[in-house]
Every structure is written in structure tokens, then in C-alpha cells.
Short mmCIF file of C-alpha atoms and ligand atoms in Angstrom, two decimals:
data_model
loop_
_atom_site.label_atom_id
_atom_site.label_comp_id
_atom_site.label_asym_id
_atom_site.label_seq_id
_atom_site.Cartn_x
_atom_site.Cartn_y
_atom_site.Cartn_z
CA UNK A 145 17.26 20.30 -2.97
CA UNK A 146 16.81 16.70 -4.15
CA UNK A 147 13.89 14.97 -4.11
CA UNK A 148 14.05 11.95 -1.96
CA UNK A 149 11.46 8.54 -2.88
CA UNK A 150 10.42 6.54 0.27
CA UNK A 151 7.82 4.02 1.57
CA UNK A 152 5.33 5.62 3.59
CA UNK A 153 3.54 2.65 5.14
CA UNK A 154 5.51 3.47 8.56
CA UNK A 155 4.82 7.27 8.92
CA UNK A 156 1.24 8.75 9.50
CA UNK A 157 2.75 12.40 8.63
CA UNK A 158 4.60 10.82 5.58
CA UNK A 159 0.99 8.86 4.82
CA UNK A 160 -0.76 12.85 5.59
CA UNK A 161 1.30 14.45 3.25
CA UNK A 162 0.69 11.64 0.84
CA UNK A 163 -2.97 11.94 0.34
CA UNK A 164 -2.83 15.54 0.01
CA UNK A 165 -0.42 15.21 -2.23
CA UNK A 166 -3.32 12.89 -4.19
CA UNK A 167 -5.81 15.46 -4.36
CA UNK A 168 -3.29 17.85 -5.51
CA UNK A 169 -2.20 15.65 -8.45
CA UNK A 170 -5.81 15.15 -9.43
CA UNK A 171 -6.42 18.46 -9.39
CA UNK A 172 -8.96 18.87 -6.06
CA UNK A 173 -8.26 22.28 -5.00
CA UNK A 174 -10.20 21.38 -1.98
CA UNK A 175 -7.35 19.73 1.11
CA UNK A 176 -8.83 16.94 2.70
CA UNK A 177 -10.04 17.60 6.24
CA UNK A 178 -8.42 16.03 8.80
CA UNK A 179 -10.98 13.63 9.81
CA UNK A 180 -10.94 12.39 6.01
CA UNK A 181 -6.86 11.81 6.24
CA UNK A 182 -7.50 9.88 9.26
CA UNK A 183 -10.17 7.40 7.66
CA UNK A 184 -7.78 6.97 4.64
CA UNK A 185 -5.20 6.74 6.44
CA UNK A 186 -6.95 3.58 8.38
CA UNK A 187 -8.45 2.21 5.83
CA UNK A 188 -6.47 2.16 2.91
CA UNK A 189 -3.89 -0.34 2.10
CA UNK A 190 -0.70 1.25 2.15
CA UNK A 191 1.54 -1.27 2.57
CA UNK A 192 3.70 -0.85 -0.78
CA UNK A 193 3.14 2.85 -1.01
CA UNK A 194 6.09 5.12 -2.17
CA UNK A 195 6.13 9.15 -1.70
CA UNK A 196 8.28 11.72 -3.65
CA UNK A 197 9.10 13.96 -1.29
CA UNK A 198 10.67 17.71 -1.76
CA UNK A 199 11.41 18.56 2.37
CA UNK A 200 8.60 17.92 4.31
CA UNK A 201 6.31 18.27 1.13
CA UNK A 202 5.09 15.25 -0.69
CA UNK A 203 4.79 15.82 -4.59
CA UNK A 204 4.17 12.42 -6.16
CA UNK A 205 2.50 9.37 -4.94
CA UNK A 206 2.64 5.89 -6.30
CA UNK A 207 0.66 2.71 -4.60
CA UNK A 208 0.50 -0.68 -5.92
CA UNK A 209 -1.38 -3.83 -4.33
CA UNK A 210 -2.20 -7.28 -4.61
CA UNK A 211 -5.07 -8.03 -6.91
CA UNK A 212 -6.33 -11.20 -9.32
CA UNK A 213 -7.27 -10.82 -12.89
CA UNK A 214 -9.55 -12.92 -14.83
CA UNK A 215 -8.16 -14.26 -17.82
CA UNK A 216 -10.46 -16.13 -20.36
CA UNK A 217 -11.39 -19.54 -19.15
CA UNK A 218 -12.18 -18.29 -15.98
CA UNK A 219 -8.71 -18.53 -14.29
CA UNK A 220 -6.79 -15.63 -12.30
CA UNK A 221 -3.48 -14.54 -12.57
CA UNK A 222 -1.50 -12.42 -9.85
CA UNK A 223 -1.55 -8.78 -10.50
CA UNK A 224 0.62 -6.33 -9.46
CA UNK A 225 -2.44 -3.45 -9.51
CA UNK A 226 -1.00 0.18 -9.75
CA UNK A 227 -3.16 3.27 -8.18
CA UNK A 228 -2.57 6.71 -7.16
CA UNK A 229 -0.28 7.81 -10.02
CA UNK A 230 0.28 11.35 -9.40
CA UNK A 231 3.18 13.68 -9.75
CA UNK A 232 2.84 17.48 -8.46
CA UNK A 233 2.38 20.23 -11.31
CA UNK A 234 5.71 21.82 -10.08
CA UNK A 235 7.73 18.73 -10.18
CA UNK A 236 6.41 17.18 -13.27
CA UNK A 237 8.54 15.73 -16.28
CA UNK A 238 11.65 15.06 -14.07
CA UNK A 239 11.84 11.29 -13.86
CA UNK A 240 9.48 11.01 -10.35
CA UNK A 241 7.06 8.38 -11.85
CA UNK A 242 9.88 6.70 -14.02
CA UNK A 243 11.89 5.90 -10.51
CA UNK A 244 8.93 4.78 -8.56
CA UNK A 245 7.19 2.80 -11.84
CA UNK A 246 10.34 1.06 -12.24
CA UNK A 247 11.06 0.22 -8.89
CA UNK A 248 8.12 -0.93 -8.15
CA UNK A 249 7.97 -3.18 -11.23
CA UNK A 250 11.14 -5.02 -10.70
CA UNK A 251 9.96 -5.69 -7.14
CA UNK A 252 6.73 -7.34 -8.31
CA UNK A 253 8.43 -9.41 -10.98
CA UNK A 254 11.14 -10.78 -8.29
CA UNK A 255 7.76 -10.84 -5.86
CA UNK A 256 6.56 -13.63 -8.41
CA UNK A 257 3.32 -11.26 -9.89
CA UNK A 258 2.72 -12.71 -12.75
CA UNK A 259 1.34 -8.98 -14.24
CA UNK A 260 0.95 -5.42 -13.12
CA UNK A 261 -2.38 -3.78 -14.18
CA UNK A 262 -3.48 0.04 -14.20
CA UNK A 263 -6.24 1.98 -15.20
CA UNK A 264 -4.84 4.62 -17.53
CA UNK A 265 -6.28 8.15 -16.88
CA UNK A 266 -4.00 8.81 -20.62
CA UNK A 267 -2.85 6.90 -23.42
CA UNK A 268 0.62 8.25 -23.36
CA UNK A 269 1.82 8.18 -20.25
CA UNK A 270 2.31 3.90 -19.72
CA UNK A 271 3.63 2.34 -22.83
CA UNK A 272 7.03 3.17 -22.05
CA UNK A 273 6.81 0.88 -19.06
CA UNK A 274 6.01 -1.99 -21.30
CA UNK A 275 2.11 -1.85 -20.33
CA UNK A 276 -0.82 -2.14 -23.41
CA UNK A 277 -4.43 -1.91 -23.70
CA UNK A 278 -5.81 -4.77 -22.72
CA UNK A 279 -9.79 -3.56 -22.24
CA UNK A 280 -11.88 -1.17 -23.00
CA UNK A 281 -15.20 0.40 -21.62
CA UNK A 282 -18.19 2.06 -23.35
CA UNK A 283 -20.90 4.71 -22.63
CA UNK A 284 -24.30 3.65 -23.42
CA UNK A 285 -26.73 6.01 -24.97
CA UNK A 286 -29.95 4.19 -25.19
CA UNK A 287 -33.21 6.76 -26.36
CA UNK A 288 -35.87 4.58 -25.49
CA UNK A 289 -38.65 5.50 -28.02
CA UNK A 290 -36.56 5.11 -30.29
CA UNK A 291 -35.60 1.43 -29.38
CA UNK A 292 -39.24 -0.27 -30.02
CA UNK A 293 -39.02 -2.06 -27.28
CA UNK A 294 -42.29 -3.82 -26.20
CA UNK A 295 -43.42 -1.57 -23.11
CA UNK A 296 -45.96 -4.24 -21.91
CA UNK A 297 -43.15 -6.15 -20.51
CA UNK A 298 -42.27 -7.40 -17.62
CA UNK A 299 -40.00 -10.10 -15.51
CA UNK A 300 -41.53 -13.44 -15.69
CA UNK A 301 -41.30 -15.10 -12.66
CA UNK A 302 -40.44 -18.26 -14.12
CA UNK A 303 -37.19 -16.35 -15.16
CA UNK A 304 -36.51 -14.65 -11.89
CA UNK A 305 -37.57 -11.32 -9.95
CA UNK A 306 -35.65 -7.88 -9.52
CA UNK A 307 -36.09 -5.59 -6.65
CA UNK A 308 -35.45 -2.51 -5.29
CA UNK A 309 -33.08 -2.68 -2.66
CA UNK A 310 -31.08 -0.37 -0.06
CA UNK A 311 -27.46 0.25 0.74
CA UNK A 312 -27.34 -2.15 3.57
CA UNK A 313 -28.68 -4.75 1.24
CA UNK A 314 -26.16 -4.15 -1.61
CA UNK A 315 -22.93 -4.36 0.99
CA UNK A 316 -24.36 -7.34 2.26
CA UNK A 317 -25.20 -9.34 -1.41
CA UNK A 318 -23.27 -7.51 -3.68
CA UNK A 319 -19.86 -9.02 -2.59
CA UNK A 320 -21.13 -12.51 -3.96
CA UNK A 321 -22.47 -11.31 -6.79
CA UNK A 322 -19.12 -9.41 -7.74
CA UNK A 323 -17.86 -12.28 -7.35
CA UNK A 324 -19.26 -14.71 -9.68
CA UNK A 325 -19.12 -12.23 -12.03
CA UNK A 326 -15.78 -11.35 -12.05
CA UNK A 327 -14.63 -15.22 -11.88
CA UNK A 328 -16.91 -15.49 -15.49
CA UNK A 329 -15.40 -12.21 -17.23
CA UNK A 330 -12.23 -11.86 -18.57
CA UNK A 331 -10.70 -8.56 -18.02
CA UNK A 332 -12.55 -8.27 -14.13
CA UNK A 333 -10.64 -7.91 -11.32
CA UNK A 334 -11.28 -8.64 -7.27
CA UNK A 335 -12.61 -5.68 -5.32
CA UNK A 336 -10.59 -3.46 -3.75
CA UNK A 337 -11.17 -2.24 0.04
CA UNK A 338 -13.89 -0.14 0.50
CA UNK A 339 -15.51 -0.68 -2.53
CA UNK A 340 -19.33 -1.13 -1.64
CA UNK A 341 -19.04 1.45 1.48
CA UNK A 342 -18.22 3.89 -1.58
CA UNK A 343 -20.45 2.19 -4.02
CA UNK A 344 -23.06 3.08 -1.42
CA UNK A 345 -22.11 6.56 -0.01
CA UNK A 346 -21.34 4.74 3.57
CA UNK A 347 -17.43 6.15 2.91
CA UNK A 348 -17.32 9.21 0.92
CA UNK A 349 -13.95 10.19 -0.34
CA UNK A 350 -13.48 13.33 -2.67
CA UNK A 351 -15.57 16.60 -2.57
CA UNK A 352 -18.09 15.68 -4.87
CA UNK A 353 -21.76 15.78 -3.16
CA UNK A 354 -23.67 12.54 -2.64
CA UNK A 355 -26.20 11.92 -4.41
CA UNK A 356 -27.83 8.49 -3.03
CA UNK A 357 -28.80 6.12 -6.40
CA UNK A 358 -31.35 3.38 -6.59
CA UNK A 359 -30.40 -0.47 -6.26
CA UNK A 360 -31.73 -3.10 -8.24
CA UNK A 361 -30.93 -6.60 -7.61
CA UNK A 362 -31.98 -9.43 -10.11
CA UNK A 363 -32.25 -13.02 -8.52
CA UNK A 364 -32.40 -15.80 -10.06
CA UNK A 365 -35.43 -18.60 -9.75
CA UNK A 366 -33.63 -19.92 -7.08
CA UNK A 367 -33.64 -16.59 -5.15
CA UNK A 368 -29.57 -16.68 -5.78
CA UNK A 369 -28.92 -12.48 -6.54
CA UNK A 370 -26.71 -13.10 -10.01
CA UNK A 371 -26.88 -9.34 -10.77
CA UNK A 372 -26.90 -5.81 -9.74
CA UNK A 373 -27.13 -2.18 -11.00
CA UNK A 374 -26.61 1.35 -9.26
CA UNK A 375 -28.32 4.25 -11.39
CA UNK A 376 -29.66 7.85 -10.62
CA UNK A 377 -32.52 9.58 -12.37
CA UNK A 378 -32.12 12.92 -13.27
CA UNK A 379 -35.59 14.48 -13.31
CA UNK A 380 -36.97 16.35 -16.70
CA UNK A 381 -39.85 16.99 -18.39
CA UNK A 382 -40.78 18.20 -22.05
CA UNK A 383 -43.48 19.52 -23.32
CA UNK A 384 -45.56 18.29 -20.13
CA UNK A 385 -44.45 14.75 -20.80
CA UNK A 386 -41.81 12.89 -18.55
CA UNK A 387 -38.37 12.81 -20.30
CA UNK A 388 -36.31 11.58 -17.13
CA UNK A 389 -32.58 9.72 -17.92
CA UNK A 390 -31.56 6.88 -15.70
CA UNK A 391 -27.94 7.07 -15.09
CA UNK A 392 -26.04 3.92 -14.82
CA UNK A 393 -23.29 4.01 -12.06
CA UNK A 394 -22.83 0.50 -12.25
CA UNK A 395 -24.47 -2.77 -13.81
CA UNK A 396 -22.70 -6.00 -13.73
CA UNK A 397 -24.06 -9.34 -13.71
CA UNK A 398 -23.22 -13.01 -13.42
CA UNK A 399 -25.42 -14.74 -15.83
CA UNK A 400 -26.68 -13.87 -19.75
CA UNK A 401 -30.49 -13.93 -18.42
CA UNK A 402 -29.58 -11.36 -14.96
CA UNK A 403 -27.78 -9.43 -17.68
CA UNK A 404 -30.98 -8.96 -19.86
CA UNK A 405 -33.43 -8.27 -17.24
CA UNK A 406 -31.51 -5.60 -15.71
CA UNK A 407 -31.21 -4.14 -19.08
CA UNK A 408 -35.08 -4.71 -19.73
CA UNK A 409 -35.87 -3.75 -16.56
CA UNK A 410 -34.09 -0.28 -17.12
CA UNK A 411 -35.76 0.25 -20.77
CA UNK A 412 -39.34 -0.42 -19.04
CA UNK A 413 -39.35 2.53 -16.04
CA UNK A 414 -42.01 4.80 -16.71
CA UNK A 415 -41.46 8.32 -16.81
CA UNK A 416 -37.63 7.08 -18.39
CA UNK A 417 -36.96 8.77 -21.81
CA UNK A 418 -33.51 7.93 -21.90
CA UNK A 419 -30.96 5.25 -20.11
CA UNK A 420 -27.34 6.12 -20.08
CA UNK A 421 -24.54 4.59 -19.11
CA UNK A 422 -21.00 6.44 -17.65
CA UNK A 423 -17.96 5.71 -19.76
CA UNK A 424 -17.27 2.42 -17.85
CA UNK A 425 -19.93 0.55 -19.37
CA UNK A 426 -19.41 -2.95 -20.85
CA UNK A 427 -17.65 -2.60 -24.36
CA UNK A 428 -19.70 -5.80 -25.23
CA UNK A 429 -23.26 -5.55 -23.33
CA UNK A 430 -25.92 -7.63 -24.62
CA UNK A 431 -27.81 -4.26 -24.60
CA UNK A 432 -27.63 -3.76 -28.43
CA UNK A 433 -28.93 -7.16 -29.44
CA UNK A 434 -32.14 -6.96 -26.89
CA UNK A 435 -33.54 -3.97 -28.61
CA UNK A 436 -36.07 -4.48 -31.68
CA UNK A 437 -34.08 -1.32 -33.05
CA UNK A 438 -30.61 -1.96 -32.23
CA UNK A 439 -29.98 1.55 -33.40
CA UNK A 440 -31.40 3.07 -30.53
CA UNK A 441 -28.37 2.59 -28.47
CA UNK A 442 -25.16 4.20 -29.15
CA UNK A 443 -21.84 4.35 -27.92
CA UNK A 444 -21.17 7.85 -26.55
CA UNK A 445 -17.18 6.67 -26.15
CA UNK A 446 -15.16 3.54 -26.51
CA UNK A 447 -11.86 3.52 -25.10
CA UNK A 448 -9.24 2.11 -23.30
CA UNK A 449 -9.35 1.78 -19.46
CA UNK A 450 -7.11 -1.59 -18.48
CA UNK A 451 -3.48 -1.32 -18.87
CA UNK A 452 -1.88 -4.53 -18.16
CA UNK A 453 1.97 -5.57 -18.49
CA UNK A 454 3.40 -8.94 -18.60
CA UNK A 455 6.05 -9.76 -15.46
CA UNK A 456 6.03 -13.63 -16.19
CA UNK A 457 5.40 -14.22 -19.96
CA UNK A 458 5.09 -18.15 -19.58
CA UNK A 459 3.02 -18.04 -16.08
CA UNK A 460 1.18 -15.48 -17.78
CA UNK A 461 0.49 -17.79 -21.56
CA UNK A 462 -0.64 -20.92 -19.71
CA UNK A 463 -2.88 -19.61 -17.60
CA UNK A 464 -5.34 -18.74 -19.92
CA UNK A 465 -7.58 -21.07 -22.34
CA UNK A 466 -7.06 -20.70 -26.14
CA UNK A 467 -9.71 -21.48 -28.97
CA UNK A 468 -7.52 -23.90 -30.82
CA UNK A 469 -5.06 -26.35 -30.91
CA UNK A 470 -1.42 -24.51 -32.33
CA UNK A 471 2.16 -23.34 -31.81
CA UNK A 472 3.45 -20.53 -32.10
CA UNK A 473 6.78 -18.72 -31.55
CA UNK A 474 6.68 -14.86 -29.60
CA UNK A 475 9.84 -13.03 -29.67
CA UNK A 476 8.66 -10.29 -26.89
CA UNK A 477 10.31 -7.23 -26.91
CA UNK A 478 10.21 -5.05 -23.73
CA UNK A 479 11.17 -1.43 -23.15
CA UNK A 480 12.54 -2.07 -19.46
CA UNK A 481 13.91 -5.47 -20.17
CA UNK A 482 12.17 -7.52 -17.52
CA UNK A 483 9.89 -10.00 -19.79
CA UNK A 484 12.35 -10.09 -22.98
CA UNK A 485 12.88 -13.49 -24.61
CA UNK A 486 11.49 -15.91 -26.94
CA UNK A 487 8.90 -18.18 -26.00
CA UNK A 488 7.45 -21.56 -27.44
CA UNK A 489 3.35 -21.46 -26.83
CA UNK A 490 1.88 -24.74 -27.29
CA UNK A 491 -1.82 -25.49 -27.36
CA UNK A 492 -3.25 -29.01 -27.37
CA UNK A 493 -6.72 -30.41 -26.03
CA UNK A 494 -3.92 -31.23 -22.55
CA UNK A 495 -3.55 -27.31 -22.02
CA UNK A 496 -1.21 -25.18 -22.83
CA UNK A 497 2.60 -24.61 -21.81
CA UNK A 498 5.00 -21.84 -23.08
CA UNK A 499 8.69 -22.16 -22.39
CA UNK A 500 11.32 -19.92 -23.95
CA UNK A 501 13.00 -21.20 -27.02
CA UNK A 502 15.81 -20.95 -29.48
CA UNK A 503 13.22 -21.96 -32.44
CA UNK A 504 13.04 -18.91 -34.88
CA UNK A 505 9.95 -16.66 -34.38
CA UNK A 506 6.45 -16.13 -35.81
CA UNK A 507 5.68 -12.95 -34.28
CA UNK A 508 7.72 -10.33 -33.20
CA UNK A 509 5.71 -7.89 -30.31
CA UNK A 510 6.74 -5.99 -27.67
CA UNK A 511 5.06 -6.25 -23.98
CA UNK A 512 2.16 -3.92 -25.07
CA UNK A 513 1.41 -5.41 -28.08
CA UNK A 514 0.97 -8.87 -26.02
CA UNK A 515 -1.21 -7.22 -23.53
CA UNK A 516 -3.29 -6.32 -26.55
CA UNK A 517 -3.90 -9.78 -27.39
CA UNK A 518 -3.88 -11.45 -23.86
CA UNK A 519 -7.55 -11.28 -22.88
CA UNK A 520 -8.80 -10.92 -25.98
CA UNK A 521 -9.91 -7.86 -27.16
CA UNK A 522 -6.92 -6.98 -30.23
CA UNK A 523 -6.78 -8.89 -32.97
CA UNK A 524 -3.10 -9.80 -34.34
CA UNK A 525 -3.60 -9.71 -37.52
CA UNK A 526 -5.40 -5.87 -37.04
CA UNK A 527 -1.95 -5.42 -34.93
CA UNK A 528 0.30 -6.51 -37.99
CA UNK A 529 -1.40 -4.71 -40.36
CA UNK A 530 -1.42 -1.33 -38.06
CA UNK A 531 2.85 -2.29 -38.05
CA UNK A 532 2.53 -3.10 -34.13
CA UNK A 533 3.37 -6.57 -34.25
CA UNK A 534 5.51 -8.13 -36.68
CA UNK A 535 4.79 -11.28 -38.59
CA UNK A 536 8.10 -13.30 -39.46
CA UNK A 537 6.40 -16.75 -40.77
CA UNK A 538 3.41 -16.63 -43.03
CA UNK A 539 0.03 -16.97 -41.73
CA UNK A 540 1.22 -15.92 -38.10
CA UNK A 541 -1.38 -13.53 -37.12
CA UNK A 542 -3.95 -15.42 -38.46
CA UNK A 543 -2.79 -18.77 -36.43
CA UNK A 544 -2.17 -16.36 -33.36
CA UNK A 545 -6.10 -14.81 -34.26
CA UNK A 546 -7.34 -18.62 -33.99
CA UNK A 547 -5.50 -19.20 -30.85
CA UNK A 548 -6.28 -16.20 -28.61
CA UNK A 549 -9.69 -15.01 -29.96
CA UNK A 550 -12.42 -15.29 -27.16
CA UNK A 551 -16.39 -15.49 -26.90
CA UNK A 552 -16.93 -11.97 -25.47
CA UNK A 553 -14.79 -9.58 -25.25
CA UNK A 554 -13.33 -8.86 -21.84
CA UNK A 555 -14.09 -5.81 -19.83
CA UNK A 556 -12.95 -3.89 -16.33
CA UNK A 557 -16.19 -2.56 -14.76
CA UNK A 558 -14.33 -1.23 -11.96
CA UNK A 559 -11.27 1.59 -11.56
CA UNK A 560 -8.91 0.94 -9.05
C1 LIG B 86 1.29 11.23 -15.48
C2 LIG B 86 2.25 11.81 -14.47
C3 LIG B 86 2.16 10.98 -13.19
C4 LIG B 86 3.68 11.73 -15.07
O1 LIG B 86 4.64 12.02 -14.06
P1 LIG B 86 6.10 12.59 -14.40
O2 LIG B 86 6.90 12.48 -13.16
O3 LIG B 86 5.95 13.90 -15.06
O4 LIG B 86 6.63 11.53 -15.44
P2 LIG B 86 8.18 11.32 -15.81
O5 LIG B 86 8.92 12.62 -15.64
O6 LIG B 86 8.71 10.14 -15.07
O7 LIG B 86 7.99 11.01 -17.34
C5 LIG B 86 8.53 9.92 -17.99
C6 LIG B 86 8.26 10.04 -19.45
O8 LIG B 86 6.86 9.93 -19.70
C7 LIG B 86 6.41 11.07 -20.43
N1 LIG B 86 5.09 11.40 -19.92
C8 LIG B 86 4.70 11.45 -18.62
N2 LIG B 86 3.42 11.80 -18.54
C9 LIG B 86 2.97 11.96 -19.80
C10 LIG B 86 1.72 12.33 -20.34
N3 LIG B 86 0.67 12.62 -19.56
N4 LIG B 86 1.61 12.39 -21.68
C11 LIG B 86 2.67 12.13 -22.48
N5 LIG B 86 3.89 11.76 -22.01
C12 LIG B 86 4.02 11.70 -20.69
C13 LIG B 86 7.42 12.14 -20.12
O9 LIG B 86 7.44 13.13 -21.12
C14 LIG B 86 8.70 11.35 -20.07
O10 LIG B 86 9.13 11.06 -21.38
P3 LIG B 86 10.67 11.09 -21.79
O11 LIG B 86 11.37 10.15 -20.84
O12 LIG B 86 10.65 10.62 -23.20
O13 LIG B 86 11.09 12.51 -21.60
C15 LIG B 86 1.94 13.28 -14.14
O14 LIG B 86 1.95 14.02 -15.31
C16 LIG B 86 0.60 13.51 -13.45
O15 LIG B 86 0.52 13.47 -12.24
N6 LIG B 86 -0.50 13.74 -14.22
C17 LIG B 86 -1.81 14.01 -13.66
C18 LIG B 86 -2.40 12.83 -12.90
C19 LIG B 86 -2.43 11.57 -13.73
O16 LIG B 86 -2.78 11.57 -14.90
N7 LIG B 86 -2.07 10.44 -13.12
C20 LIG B 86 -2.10 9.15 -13.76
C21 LIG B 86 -3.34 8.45 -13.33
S1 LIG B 86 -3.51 6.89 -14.14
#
């Protein structure tokens, strides 16, 4: 029998047999009850959803959704956000994510998205659809005796004040404070529904046992909150002395001096032996550089997590700032043929615009290679030499290096 592919935003069975089909894919053994399917089935947006399905049986899922990506400068671009990639262990490797990836591409390029974005669960899987690496995430290993780090200390008040706050609180100020820091990082993107009532354990989705985490919310002198983090302590002892780890869930924050006291207020629990990140962790936390012995903190991982692939190269180009004045010429390659062409970047102290061209090229990439470079976190001249991007005029990657090169690198706190 043939597997028919249809939008399920009309059908509550269809939308059913969709999220089971979810927690197949991810491998939870465990159905979801039927009070569960109901509140996902309310709550989640479903509106460009597409199911695979084999008679009444669904056995691959695909969503996309609206969401807006930071791109350095502080601007947003469209995104085209793709979630809940799965394809059924007995129907896998027959072309089920190809037809609904592709479908649902074109649609967002016609639908004026100026990118579609992912978080990759493998590296393999999304190249083919013309998608690249565009930011990675870190896990933070920080062994506090090790670090030096002056255990007298706390928050002046003159800088600001953290506190301890609950659930209720955090739905209720974290919003803002996502926010502003998403708007300031390159890489962040908008939250999606239900975010804090996970965050929180109000909604609970999956089979994994709650565990409820403290919140910590720094405010600034002004008694604005500019930063937040979400961490567990796992209780242990050695040799009758405390040797607890604080687990990081989550810790983002809006300013340079809410980022440091979180940090410092993490490394200066008693009874904390150890602070540790998961593997979302900023790639480029100030956490190194506040320790008297940088050493003490380690990455545990470092890895790709955003995936994004360009739908509009020139909306894409010019909505971004660049370090430096320049032209440059990018013949973009793309394996499904929607962004191909060459285009004309131009920087000057006006802005810049990118229109395609007949000029001959400097640099020769395809979709994924550009995604690379887009917020900032590849290097083109790392790229040519690796044989991912090619240089056709001298200098090239260097000149693109001087145009695209950012401050901080940019970062994704947040799956979707
Ligand atoms: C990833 C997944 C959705 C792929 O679905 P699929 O229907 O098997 O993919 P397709 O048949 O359309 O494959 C298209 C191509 O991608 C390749 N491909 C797909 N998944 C791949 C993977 N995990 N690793 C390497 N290559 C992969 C296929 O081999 C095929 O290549 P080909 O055209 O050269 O033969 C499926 O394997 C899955 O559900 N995995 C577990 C859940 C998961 O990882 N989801 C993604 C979350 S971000």
C-alpha cells in the first residue's frame, strides 16, 4: 500500500496518530495517554503540520512554524523553523522526509521566509536540503576548587541583586528577559509556545519524571530582571565533605554584568563542588575569562545544534551588519535549486545591499557553506582551506573573514 503525505491541522484523529507517531520516532516506548494527546493537541501549533500515513497509521511527522532569528546587529529575519522530524523505524530510508522537507521548503520560500532553521539531532541527515551549521552549543564543566575563585564574594548591590525565585515568578519575568536577550544574540530565536510552562514543569510532555529546579533571577540596579538561570543540585558527599554539582538547565542573560553574576553567583554556593552545564550551553560564555584559573572549566562537548538554510539569499545578506566596508561576489550553489545564483554584496558605512549579478565570482559556496558564515561562527578562509568553499579571486576569504566576522560568537540556547 502507498504511503499517502497530508496536512493534519484539520483532523484530531490524523493530529492523534501524529503525536504517537512522535514518540515512536524518538524512540519513547511509552504511548502518550490520552489526556496528554488532548493537551498537545490544544496547545500546539499545528497549523503547517504534514503526516506520512501507511492506512490509518501515521509513520512520519514533519511540523514547521513561524519563528524570527537574530542575526548580528541585532536584526531578525523570518524563519521557516522545522520540528518534529521523525520517520517510523519500519518506513525509514524511503524518501518520507525528502517529500515532506521539500515540500515544505518550496512553500516557505514562495511564503516569502527569508530562512528555514532546525535543530539537528545528526550531522548527516540535513545537508542535502541545502541547510549548514550555523551555531553551536557547549557543556560546561567547571570544578570549582580548582578555579581559585575568591569564595568571599558576593553581589554588590551597587551592581545589582539575584534572587531565588519560583515558577510563577519565572513565567511571569522570564518572557522579557528572553526577550532582550534574544534581540542582543545572534543565533537566538523567539520562544516557542509553551516554553516557560515546560521550563517550569507547569506542562510536562514526555515520560521523564519532574524534577522541580531552582530559579535565580539577576536584576539589574534598576530592579529591571536582565537575566535568569534554571539548575538542579544533585546531592553528594565525599569523604564527609559536601561535593554537590549544580546542574544548569538553562542560563541566559541580557547584559555582560547579569551574565557574570549568574556565573559568580553559581561558583559561590556552598556545599557546590562542581557546576555543570547540559550540552546547550553558550559556545562563547564569559565563564572562562571570570575564573582566576581559566583551566578549571572545560568543555565536556562542542557541537553543532542550529541548522539554518538560506530561502532569500539577498533578504537574507542585507539584513545583517558586517565589520567592514567591501564587495564581494557569492556564486551560491544549492542542492534543491531554490537559492542558486550569483549575488553582488556590497558593504558601505550606508548598509549593505546584495543583488544578483553577472560580475565573475570571488567565492564559490553552496547553501551550507553560507549558513556557516551567516551569523558568524565559520570562518571562510578555515572553509577554503577545509575545500568547502572555493576561492576564485585572491584574497577572497580573507575579504569575506573581514566582512562577516562578529564580536561574539552566536549561539541557540533553546531547541525547538
Ligand atoms: C532522520 C529521519 C527523519 C530520516 O528519514 P527518512 O525518511 O529515512 O529519510 P529519507 O528516506 O528521505 O532520506 C533521504 C536521504 O537522507 C539520508 N539520511 C536520512 N537520515 C539519515 C541519517 N540519520 N544519517 C545519514 N543519512 C541519512 C538517506 O540515506 C537518504 O539518502 P540518499 O537519498 O542518498 O539515499 C529518520 O531516520 C528518523 O526518524 N530518525 C530518528 C529521529 C530523528 O533523528 N529525527 C530528526 C530530528 S532533528
Amino acid at each position: 500500500m502507498s504511503v499517502e503525505i497530508r496536512d493534519i491541522a484539520d483532523s484530531a484523529a490524523d493530529q492523534d496518530a501524529w503525536f504517537r507517531a512522535v514518540y515512536t520516532g524518538f524512540l519513547t516506548a511509552e504511548p502518550p495517554s490520552p489526556e496528554q494527546l488532548a493537551e498537545r493537541r490544544e496547545r500546539s501549533d499545528l497549523g503547517r503540520a504534514q503526516g506520512a500515513f501507511d492506512g490509518d497509521r501515521c509513520v512520519a511527522t514533519f511540523r514547521s512554524f513561524d519563528q524570527e532569528l537574530t542575526v548580528p546587529g541585532g536584526g531578525v529575519v523570518r524563519a521557516d523553523a522545522v520540528s518534529g522530524v521523525t520517520v517510523t523505524a519500519t518506513h525509514r530510508r524511503r524518501g518520507l522526509l525528502t517529500r515532506m522537507m521539500v515540500r515544505d521548503l518550496t512553500e516557505a520560500r514562495e511564503r516569502g521566509d527569508v530562512v528555514a532553521t532546525l535543530a539537528a539531532a545528526e550531522f548527516l541527515i540535513y545537508g542535502r536540503y541545502g541547510f549548514g551549521p550555523a551555531a553551536r552549543t557547549a557543556e560546561w564543566r567547571v570544578e570549582k576548587p580548582l578555579t581559585r575563585f575568591d569564595q568571599r564574594w558576593t553581589l554588590p548591590e551597587s551592581e545589582g541583586t539575584v534572587a531565588f525565585v519560583d515558577g510563577a515568578e519565572v513565567r511571569k519575568e522570564g518572557p522579557a528577559v528572553h526577550e532582550r536577550f534574544r534581540r542582543g544574540r545572534a543565533g537566538a530565536v523567539d520562544t516557542v509556545s509553551m516554553y516557560w510552562e515546560r521550563l517550569t514543569g507547569e506542562v510536562r510532555w514526555g515520560p521523564d519524571a519532574w524534577k522541580e529546579p531552582f530559579y535565580v533571577l539577576f536584576r539589574d540596579p534598576a530592579g529591571e530582571a536582565q537575566g535568569l538561570v534554571v539548575f538542579d543540585v544533585q546531592d553528594a558527599w565525599r569523604d564527609v565533605q559536601p561535593a554537590n554539582v549544580a546542574k544548569v538547565r538553562k542560563l541566559f542573560a541580557a547584559t555582560p554584568a547579569a551574565e557574570r553574576a549568574l556565573w559568580r553567583f553559581l561558583l559561590s554556593i556552598d556545599w557546590v563542588s562542581e557546576v555543570r552545564t547540559n550540552d546547550e550551553g553558550d559556545p562563547d560564555a564569559l565563564l572562562p575569562l571570570l575564573l582566576p584559573n581559566q583551566r578549571a572549566a572545560a568543555t565536556l562537548s562542542h557541537a553543532d545544534l542550529l541548522w539554518v538554510r538560506p530561502l532569500d539569499v539577498p533578504a537574507m545578506l542585507t539584513a545583517r551588519r558586517y565589520s567592514a566596508s567591501g564587495a564581494l561576489v557569492l556564486d551560491i550553489r544549492d542542492p534543491l535549486g531554490l537559492s542558486e545564483g550569483r549575488y553582488l554584496l556590497e558593504v558601505s558605512e550606508a548598509g549593505a545591499s546584495c543583488v544578483p549579478t553577472t560580475r565573475s565570482a570571488d567565492l564559490t559556496l553552496d547553501t551550507g557553506a553560507l549558513s556557516a558564515l551567516y551569523l558568524g561562527d565559520a570562518s571562510a578562509a578555515r572553509l577554503a582551506a577545509a575545500g568547502l568553499v572555493d576561492a576564485d579571486t585572491d584574497g577572497a576569504p580573507d575579504r569575506a573573514d573581514a566582512l562577516f566576522r562578529t564580536g561574539r560568537r552566536p549561539w541557540c540556547p533553546d531547541t525547538f
